Short mmCIF file of C-alpha atoms in Angstrom, two decimals:
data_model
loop_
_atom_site.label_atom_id
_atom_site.label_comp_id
_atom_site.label_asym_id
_atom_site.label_seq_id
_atom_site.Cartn_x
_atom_site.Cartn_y
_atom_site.Cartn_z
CA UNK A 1 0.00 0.00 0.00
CA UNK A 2 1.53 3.58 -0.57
CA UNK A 3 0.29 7.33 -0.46
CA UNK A 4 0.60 9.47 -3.56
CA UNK A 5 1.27 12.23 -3.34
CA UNK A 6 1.78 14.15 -6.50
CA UNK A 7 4.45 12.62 -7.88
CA UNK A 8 5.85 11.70 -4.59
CA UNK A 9 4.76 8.29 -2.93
CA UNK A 10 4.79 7.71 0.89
CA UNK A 11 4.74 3.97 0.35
CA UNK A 12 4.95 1.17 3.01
CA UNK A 13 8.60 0.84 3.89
CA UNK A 14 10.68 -2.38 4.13
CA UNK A 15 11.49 -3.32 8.01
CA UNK A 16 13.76 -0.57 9.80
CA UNK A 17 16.66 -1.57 10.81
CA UNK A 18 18.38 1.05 13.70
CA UNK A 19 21.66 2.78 13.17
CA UNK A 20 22.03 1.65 16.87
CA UNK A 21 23.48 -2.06 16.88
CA UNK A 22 24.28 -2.21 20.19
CA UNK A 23 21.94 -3.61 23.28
CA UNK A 24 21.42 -1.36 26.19
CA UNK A 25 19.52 -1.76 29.71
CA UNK A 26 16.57 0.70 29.18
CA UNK A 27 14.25 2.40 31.41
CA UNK A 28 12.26 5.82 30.72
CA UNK A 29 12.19 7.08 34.29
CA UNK A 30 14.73 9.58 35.37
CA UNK A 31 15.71 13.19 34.77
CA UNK A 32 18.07 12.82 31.60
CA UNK A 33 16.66 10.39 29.30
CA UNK A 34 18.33 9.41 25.51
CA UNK A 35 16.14 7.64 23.26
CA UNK A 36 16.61 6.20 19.34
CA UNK A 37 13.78 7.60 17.36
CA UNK A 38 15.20 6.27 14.27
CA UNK A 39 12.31 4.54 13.24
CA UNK A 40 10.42 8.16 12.70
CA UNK A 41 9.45 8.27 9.31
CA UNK A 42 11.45 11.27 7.95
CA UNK A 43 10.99 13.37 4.56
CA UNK A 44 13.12 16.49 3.53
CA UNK A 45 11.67 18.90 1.15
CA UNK A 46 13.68 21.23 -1.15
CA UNK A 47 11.98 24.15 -2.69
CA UNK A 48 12.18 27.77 -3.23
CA UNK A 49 12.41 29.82 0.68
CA UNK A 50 9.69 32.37 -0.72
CA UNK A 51 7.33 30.62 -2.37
CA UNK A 52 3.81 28.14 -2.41
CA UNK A 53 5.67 25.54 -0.69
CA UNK A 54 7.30 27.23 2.30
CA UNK A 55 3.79 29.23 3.09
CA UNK A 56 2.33 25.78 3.07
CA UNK A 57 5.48 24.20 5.41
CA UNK A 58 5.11 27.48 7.59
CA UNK A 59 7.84 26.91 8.93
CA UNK A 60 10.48 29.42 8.28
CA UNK A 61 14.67 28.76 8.22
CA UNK A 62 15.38 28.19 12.18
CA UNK A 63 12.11 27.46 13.39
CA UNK A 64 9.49 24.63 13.61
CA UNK A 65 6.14 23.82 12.94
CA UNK A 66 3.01 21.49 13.31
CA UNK A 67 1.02 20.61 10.18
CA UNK A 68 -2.40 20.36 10.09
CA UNK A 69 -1.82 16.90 9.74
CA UNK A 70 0.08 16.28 13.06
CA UNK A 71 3.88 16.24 11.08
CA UNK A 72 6.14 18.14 12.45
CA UNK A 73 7.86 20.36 10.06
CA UNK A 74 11.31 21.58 10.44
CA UNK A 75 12.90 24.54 8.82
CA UNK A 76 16.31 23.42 8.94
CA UNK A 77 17.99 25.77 5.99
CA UNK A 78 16.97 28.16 3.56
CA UNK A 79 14.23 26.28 1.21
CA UNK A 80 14.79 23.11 3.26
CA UNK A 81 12.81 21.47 5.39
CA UNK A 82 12.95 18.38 7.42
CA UNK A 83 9.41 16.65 8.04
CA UNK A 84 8.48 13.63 10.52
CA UNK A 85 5.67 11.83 12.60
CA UNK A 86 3.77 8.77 11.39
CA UNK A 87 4.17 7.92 8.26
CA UNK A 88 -0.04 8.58 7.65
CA UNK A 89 0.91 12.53 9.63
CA UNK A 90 4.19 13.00 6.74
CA UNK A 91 2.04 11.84 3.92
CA UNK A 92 -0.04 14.40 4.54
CA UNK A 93 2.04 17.13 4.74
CA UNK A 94 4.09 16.22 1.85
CA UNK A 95 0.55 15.73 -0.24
CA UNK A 96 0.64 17.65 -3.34
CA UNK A 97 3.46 19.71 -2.91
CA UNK A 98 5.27 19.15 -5.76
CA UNK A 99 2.42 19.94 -7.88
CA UNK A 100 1.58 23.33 -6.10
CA UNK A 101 3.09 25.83 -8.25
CA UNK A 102 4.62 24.50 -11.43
CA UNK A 103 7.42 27.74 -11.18
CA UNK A 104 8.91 26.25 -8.44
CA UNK A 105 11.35 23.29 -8.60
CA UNK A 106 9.86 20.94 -5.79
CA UNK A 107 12.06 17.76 -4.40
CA UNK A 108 10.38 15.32 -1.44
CA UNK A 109 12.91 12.79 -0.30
CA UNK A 110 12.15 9.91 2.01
CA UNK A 111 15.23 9.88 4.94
CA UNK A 112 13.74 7.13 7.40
CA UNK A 113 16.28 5.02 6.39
CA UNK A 114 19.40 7.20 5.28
CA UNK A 115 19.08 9.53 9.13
CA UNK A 116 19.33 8.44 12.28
CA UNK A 117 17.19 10.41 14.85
CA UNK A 118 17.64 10.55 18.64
CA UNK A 119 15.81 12.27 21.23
CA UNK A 120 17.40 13.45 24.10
CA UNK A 121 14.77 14.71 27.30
CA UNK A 122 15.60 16.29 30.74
CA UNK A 123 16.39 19.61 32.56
CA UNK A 124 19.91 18.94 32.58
CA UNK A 125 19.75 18.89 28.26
CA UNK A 126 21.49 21.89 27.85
CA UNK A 127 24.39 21.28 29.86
CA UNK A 128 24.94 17.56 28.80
CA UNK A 129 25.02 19.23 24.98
CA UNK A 130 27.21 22.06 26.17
CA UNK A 131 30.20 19.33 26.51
CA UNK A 132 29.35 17.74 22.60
CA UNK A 133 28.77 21.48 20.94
CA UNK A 134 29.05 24.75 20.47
CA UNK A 135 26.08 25.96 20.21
CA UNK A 136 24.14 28.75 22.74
CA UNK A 137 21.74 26.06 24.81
CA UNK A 138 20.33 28.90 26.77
CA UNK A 139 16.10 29.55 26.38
CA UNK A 140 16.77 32.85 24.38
CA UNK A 141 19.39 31.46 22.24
CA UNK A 142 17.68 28.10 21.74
CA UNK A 143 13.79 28.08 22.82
CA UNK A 144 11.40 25.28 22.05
CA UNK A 145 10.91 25.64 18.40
CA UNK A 146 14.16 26.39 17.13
CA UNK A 147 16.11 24.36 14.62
CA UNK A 148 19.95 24.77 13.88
CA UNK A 149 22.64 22.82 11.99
CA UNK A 150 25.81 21.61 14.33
CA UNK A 151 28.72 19.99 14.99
CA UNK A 152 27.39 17.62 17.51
CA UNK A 153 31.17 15.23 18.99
CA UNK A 154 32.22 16.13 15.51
CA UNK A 155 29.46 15.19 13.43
CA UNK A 156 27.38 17.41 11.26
CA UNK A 157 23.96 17.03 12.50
CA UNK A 158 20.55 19.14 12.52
CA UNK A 159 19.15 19.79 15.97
CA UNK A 160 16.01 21.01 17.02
CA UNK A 161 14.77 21.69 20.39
CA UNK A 162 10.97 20.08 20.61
CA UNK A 163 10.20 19.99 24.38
CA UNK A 164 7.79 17.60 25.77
CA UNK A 165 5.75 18.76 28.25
CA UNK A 166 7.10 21.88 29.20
CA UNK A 167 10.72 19.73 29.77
CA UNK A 168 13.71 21.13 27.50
CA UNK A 169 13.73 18.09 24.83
CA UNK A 170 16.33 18.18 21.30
CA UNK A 171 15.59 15.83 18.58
CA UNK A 172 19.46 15.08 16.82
CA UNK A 173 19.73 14.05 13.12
CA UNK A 174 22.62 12.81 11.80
CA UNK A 175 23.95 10.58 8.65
CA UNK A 176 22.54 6.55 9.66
CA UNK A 177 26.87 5.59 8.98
CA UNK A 178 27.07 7.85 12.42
CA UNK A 179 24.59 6.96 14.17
CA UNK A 180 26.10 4.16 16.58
CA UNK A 181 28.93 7.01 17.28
CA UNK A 182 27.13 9.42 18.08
CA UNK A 183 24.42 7.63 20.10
CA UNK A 184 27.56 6.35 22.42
CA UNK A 185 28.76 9.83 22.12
CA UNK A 186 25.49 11.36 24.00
CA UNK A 187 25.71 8.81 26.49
CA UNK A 188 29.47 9.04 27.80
CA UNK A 189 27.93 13.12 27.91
CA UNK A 190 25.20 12.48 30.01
CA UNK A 191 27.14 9.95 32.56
CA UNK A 192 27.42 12.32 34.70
CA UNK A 193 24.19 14.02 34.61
CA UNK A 194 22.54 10.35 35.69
CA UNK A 195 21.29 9.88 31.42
CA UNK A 196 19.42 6.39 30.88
CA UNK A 197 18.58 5.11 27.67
CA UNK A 198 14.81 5.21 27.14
CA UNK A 199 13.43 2.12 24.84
CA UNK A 200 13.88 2.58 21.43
CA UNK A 201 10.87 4.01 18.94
CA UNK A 202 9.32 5.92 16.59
#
């Protein structure tokens, strides 16, 4: 079974496999928890930053938003956008779009499989990051909703913080042939801070 959409198809992938080969104890109940999200279906969309396209992503370079379909959209660079959710909330976001203004050159490419994803949850988020990255953690620098590109332990990833709850929360993309890196990575950074590994999901 598959979705079209335009000329896109959101189409019944073939079993994930996880970036993350390794086996972990789990549990989802303390203050700093790291969790692979890889299984997230995951679209990025290339188009032009001013036109039909990005009014109908809404969300503009550096900032997210929610679709009317549940996706979350991600404006991760200038006429690029990162989608995700179900695959049923990303097919419907993606829907049509590369039929909605023939002036435009419109590209929808499916990334479950090519990105890993991890989500990383807790007060202490911002400090466990501080030790992997550059980047400003602080709430005016980096509030919920914002989206940036990174060196994250020396791998280019996207981040965006998507807080759950009203508790600081940072979804981290990068290329699936880092994903077992990094994910080990995060965790020797959050030692300290009392991380666990949450069980694995979409």
């Amino acid at each position: 079974m598959s979705t079209r959409t335009g000329s896109v198809s959101v189409a019944d992938s073939p079993a994930f496999e996880s970036p993350v080969v390794r086996s972990y104890e789990t549990s989802d109940s303390a203050d700093l928890v790291l969790t692979d999200i890889s299984a997230t279906t995951k679209w990025l969309v290339r188009a032009s930053s001013g036109g039909a396209v990005a009014d109908r992503l809404g969300a503009s370079f550096g900032s997210s938003s929610v679709a009317a379909s549940g996706a979350t959209v991600l404006g991760s660079r200038p006429g690029e956008w990162i989608v995700l959710g179900t695959a049923g909330e990303v097919a419907g976001a993606v829907e049509g779009l590369e039929g909605l203004d023939s002036s435009d050159f419109v590209s929808c490419l499916d990334w479950t499989h090519g990105r890993a994803l991890f989500r990383v949850t807790g007060n202490e988020t911002a400090r466990m990051l501080e030790k992997v990255c550059s980047l400003d953690w602080s709430n005016p620098m980096t509030p919920d909703g914002a989206v940036a590109s990174a060196s994250v332990a020396k791998v280019t990833c996207d981040v965006a913080r998507n807080d759950v709850d009203g508790t600081p929360s940072y979804l981290v993309f990068c290329d699936r042939s880092f994903g077992q890196y990094l994910f080990d990575a995060l965790i020797d950074a959050g030692d300290e801070f009392g991380l666990v590994i949450g069980p694995a999901g979409p």
